[in-house]
PDB file of C-alpha atoms in Angstrom:
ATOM      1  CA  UNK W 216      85.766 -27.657  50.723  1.00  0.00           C
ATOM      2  CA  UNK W 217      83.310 -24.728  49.865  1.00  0.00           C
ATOM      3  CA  UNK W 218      82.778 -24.218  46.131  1.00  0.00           C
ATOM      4  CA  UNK W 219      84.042 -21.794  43.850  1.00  0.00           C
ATOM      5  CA  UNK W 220      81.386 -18.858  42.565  1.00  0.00           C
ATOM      6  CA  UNK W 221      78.883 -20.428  45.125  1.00  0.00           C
ATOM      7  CA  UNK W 222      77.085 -16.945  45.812  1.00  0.00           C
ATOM      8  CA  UNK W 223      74.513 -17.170  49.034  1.00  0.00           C
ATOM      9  CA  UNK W 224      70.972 -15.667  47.321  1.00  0.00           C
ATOM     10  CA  UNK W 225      71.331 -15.130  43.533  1.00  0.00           C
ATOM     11  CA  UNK W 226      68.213 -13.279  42.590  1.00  0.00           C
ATOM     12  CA  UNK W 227      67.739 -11.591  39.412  1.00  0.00           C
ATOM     13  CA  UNK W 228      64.874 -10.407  36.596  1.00  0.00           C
ATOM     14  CA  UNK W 229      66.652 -10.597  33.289  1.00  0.00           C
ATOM     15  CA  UNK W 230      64.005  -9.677  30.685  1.00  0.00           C
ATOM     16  CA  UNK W 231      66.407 -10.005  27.553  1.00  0.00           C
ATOM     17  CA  UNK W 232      64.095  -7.433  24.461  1.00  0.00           C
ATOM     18  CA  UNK W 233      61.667  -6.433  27.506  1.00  0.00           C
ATOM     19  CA  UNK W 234      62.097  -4.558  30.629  1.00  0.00           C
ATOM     20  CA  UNK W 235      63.583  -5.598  33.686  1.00  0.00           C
ATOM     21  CA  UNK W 236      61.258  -6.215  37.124  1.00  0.00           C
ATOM     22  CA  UNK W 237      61.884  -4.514  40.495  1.00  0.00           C
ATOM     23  CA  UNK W 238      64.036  -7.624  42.440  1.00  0.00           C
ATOM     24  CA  UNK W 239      63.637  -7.304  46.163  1.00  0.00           C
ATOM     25  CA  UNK W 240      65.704  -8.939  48.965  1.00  0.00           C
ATOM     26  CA  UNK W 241      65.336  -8.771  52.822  1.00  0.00           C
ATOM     27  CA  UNK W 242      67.483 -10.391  55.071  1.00  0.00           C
ATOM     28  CA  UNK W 243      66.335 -11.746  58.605  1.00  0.00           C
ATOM     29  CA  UNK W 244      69.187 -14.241  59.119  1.00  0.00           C
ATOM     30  CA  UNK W 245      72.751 -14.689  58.585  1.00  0.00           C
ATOM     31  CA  UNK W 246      74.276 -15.342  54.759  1.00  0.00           C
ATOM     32  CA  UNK W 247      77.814 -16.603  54.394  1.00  0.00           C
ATOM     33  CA  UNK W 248      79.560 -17.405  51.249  1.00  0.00           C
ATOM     34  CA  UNK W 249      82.983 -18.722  52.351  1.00  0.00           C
ATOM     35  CA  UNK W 250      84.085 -20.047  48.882  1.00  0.00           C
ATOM     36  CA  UNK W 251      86.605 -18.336  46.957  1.00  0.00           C
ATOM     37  CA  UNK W 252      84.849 -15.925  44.531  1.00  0.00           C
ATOM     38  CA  UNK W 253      81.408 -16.204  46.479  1.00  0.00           C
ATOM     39  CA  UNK W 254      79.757 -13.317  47.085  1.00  0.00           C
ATOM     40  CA  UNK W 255      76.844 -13.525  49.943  1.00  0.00           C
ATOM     41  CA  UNK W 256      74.264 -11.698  47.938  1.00  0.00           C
ATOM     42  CA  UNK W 257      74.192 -11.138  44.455  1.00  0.00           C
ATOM     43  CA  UNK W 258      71.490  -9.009  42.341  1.00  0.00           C
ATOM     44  CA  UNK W 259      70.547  -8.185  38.847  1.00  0.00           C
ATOM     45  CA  UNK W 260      67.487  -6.391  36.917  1.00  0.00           C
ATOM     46  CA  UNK W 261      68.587  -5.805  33.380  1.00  0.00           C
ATOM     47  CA  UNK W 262      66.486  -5.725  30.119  1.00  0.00           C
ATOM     48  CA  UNK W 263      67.370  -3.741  26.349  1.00  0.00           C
ATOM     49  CA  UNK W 264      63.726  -2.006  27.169  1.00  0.00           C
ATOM     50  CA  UNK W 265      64.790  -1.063  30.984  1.00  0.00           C
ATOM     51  CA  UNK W 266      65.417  -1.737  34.521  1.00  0.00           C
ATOM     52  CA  UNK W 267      64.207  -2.471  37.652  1.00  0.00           C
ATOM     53  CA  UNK W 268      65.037  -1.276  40.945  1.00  0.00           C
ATOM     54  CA  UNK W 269      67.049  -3.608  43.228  1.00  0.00           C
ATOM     55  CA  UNK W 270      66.402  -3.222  46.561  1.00  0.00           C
ATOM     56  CA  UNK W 271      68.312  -5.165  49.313  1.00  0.00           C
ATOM     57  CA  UNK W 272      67.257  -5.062  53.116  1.00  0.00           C
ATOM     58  CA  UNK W 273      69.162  -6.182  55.990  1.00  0.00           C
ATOM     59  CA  UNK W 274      67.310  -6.897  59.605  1.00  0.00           C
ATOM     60  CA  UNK W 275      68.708  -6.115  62.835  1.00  0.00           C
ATOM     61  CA  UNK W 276      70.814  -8.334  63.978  1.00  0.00           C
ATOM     62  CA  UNK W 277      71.101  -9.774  60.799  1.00  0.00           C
ATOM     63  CA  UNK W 278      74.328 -10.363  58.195  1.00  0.00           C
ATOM     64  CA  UNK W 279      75.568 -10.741  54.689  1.00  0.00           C
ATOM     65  CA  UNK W 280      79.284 -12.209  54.750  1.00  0.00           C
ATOM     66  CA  UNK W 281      81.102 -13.292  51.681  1.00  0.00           C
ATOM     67  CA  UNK W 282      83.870 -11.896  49.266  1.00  0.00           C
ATOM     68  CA  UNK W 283      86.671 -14.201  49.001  1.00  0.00           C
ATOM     69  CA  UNK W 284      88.453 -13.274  45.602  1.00  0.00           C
ATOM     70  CA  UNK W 285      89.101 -10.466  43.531  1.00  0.00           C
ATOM     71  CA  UNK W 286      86.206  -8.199  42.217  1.00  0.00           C
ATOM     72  CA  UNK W 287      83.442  -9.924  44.096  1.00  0.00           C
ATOM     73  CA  UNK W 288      82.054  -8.710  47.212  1.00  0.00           C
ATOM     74  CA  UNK W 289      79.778  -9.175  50.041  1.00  0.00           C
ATOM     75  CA  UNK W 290      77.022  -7.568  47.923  1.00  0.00           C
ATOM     76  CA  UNK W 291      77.095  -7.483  44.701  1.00  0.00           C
ATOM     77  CA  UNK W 292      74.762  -5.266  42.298  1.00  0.00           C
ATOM     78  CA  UNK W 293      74.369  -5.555  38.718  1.00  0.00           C
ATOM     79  CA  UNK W 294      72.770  -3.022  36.143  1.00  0.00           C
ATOM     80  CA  UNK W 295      69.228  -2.523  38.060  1.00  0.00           C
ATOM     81  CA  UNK W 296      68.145   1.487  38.607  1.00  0.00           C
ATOM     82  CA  UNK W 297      67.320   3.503  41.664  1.00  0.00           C
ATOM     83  CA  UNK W 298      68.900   0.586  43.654  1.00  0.00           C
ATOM     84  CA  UNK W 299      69.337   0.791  47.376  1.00  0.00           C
ATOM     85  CA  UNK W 300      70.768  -1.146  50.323  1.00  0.00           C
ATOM     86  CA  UNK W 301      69.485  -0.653  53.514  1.00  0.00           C
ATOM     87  CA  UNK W 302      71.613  -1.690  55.944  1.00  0.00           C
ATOM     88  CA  UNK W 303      70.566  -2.422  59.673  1.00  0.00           C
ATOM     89  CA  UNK W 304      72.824  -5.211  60.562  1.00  0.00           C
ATOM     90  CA  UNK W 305      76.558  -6.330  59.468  1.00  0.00           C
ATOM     91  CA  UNK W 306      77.613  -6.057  55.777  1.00  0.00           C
ATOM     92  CA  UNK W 307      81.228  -7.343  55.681  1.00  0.00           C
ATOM     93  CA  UNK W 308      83.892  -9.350  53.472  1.00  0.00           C
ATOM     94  CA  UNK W 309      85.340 -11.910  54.777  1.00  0.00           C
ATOM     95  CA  UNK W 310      88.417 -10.630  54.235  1.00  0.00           C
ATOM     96  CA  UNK W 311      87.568  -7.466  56.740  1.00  0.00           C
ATOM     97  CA  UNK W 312      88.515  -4.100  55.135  1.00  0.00           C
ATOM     98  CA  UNK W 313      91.164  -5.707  53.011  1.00  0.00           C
ATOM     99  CA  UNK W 314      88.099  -7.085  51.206  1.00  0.00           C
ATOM    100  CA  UNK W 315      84.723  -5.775  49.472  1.00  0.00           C
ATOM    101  CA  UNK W 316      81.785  -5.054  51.430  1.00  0.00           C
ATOM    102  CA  UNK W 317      79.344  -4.112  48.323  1.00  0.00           C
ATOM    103  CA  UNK W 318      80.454  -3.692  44.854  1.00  0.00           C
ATOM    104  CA  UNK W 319      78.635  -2.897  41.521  1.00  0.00           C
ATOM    105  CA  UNK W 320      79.002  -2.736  37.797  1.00  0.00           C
ATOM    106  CA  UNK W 321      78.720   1.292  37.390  1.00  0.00           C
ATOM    107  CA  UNK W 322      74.835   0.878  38.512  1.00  0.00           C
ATOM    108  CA  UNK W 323      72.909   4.358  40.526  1.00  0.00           C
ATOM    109  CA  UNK W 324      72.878   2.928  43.814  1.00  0.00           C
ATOM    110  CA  UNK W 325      72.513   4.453  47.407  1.00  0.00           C
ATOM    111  CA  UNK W 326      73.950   2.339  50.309  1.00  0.00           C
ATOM    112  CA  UNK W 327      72.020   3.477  53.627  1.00  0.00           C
ATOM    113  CA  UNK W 328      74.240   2.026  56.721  1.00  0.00           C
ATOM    114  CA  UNK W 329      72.135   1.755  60.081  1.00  0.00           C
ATOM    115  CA  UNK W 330      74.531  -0.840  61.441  1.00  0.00           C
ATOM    116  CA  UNK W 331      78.024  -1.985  60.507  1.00  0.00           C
ATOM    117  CA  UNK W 332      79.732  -2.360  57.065  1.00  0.00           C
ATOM    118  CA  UNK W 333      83.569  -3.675  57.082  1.00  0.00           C
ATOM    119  CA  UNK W 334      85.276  -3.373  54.005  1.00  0.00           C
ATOM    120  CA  UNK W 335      85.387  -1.489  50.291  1.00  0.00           C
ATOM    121  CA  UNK W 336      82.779  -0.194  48.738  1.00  0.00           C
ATOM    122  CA  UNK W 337      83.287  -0.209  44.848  1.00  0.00           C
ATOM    123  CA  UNK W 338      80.585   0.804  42.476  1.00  0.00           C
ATOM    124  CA  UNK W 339      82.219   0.801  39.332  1.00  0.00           C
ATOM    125  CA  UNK W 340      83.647  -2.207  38.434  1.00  0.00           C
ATOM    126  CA  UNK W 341      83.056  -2.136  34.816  1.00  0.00           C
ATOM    127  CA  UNK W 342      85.152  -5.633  33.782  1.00  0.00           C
ATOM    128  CA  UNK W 343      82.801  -8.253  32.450  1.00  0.00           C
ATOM    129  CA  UNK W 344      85.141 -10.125  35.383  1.00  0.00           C
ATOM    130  CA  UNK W 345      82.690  -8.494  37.411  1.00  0.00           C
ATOM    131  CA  UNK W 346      81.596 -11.948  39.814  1.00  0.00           C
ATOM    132  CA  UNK W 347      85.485 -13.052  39.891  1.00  0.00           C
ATOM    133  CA  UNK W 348      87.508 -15.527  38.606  1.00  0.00           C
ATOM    134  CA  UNK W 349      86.955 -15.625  34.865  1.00  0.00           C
ATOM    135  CA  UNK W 350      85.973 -19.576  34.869  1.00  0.00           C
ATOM    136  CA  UNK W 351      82.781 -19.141  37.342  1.00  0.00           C
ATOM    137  CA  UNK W 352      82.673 -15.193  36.330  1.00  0.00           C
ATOM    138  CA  UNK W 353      79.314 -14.394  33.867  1.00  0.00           C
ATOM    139  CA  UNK W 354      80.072 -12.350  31.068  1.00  0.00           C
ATOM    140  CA  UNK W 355      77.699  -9.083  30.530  1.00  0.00           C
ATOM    141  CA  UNK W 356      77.375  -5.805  29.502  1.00  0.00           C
ATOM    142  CA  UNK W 357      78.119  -3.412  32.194  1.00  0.00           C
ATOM    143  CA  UNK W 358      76.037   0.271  32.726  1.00  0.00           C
ATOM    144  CA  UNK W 359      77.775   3.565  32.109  1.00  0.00           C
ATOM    145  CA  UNK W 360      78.850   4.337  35.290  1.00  0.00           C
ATOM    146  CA  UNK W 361      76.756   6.497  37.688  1.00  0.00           C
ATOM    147  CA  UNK W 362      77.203   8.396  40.900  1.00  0.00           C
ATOM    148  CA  UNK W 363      76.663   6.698  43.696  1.00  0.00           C
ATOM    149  CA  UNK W 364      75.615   7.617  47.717  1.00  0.00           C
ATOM    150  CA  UNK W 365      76.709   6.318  50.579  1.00  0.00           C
ATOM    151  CA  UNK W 366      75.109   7.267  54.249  1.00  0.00           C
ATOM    152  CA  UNK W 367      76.998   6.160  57.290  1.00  0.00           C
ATOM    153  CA  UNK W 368      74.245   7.202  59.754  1.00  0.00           C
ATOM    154  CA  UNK W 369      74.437   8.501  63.579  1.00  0.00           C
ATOM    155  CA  UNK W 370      75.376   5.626  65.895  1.00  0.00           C
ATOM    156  CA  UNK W 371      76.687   3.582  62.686  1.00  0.00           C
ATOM    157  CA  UNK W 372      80.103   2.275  61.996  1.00  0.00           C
ATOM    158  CA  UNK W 373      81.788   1.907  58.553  1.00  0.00           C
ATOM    159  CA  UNK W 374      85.407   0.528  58.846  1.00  0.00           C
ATOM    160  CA  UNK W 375      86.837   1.114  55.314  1.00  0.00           C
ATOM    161  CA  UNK W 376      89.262  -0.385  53.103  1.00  0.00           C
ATOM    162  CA  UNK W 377      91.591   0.840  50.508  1.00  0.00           C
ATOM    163  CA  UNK W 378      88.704   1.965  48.320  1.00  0.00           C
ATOM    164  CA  UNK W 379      85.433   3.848  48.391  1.00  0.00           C
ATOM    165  CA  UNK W 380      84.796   4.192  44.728  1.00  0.00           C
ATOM    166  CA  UNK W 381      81.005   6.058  44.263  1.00  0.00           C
ATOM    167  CA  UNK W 382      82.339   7.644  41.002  1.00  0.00           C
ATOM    168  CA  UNK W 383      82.248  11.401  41.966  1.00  0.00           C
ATOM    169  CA  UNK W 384      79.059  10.732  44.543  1.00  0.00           C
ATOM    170  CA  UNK W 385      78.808  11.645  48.146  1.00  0.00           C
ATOM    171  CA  UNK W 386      79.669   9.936  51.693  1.00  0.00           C
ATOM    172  CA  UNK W 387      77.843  11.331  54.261  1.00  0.00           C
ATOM    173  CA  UNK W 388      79.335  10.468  57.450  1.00  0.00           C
ATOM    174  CA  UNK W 389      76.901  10.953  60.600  1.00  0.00           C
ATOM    175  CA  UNK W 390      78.188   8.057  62.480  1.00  0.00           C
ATOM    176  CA  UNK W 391      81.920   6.392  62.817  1.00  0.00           C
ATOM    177  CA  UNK W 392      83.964   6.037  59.910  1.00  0.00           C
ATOM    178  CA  UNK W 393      87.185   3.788  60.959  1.00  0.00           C
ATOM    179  CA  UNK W 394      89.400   3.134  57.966  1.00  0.00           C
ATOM    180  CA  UNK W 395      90.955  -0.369  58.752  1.00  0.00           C
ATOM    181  CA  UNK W 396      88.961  -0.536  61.769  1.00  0.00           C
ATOM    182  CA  UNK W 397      90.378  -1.377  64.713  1.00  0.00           C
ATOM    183  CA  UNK W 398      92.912  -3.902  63.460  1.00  0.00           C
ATOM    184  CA  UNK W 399      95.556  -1.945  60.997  1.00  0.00           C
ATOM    185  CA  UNK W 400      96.687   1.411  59.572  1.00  0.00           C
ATOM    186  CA  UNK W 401      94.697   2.162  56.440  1.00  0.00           C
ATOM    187  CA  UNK W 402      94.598   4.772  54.113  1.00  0.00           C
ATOM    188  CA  UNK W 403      91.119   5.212  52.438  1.00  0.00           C
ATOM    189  CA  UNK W 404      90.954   6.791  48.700  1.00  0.00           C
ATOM    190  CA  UNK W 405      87.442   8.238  48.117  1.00  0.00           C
ATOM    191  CA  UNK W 406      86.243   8.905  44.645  1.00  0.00           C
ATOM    192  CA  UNK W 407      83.372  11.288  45.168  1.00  0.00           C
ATOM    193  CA  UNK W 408      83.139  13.952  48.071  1.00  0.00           C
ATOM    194  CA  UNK W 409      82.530  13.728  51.880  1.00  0.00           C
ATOM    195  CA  UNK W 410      80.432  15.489  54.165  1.00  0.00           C
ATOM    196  CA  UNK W 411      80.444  14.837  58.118  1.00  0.00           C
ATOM    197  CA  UNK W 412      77.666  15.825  60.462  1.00  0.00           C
ATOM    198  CA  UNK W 413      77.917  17.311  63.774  1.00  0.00           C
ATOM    199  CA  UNK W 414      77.517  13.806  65.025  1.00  0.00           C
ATOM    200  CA  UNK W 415      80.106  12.143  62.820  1.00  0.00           C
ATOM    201  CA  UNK W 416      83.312  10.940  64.135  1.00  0.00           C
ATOM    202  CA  UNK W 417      86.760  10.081  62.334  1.00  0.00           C
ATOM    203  CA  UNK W 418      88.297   7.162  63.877  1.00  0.00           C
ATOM    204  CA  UNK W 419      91.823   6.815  63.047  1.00  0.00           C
ATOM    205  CA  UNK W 420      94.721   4.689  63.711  1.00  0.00           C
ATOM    206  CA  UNK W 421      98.133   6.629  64.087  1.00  0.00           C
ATOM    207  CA  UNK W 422     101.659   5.108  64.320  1.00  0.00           C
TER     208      UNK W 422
END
């Protein structure tokens, strides 16, 4: 059986009195965390002094898979500042868009989609429940929330769930946004605002 909590890359610069470093991941492969309350990447920079920037790259051809469980995601980002994930690849939750693609704990974060991200995207889970269950979960202090970006780019594909949560932030759609894919009907709820490009396209499912 796969493990509880058993996250895929767990990388993190906690600096406790001092400052945070930068914590930098690229991805070149495939990462799957199939246990329940396993997220495939998680990510921290976090220090009383300050934080680092968490930056998280994924390759071409390349995925992060994981997500099993509530609040725990295919990418998870904790406290950090400036963070970014650049996405060329496949970003999903294994539970498709019932499940969460990339979630954080209220951190300033811009999600850059070149590829394919299935799922929800929430920013501002502020619970100290944050990783999951509360047996595997680790207890910290979460950021005031921040507004967060999110760019679907031209050619991309971003099949929503239930929730796109970038606390008052902005989705720029240049590329296909498909709530629920193509598998169900799904209503999306955005907190933030939305702009579409010329070369954006809504994909929808109608009954």
């Amino acid at each position: 059986d796969y493990q509880k909590g058993s996250h895929g890359v767990f990388a993190q610069s906690v600096a406790g009195d001092g400052v945070g470093g930068n914590v930098t991941i690229s991805v070149n492969g495939s990462i799957i965390a199939e246990g329940q309350y396993s997220c495939g990447i998680v990510a921290q920079s976090q220090g009383l002094q300050g934080k680092g920037a968490v930056t998280i790259n994924i390759a071409e051809g390349a995925s992060v898979s994981g997500g099993t469980g509530e609040r725990v995601g295919a990418i998870v980002i904790m406290d950090g500042n400036g963070n970014t994930v650049n996405n060329y690849g496949t970003i999903r939750s294994l539970n498709g868009p019932d499940g969460i693609a990339v979630l954080g704990n209220g951190v300033t974060a811009t999600v850059n989609n070149f590829g394919t991200i299935i799922g929800n995207v929430q920013m501002n889970i502020v619970a100290d429940t944050v990783l999951g269950d509360t047996e595997t979960a680790q207890v910290h202090l979460a950021a005031a929330p921040q507004q967060q970006q999110f760019n679907n780019n031209e050619n991309c594909r971003f099949d929503s769930g239930q929730t796109v949560d970038l606390n008052g932030g902005l989705l720029t759609n240049a590329g296909t946004l498909a709530p629920g894919g193509d598998s169900k009907l799904q209503q999306t709820n955005l907190t933030g605002s939305y702009t579409q490009t010329a070369t954006g396209l809504f994909d929808l499912q109608v009954d």
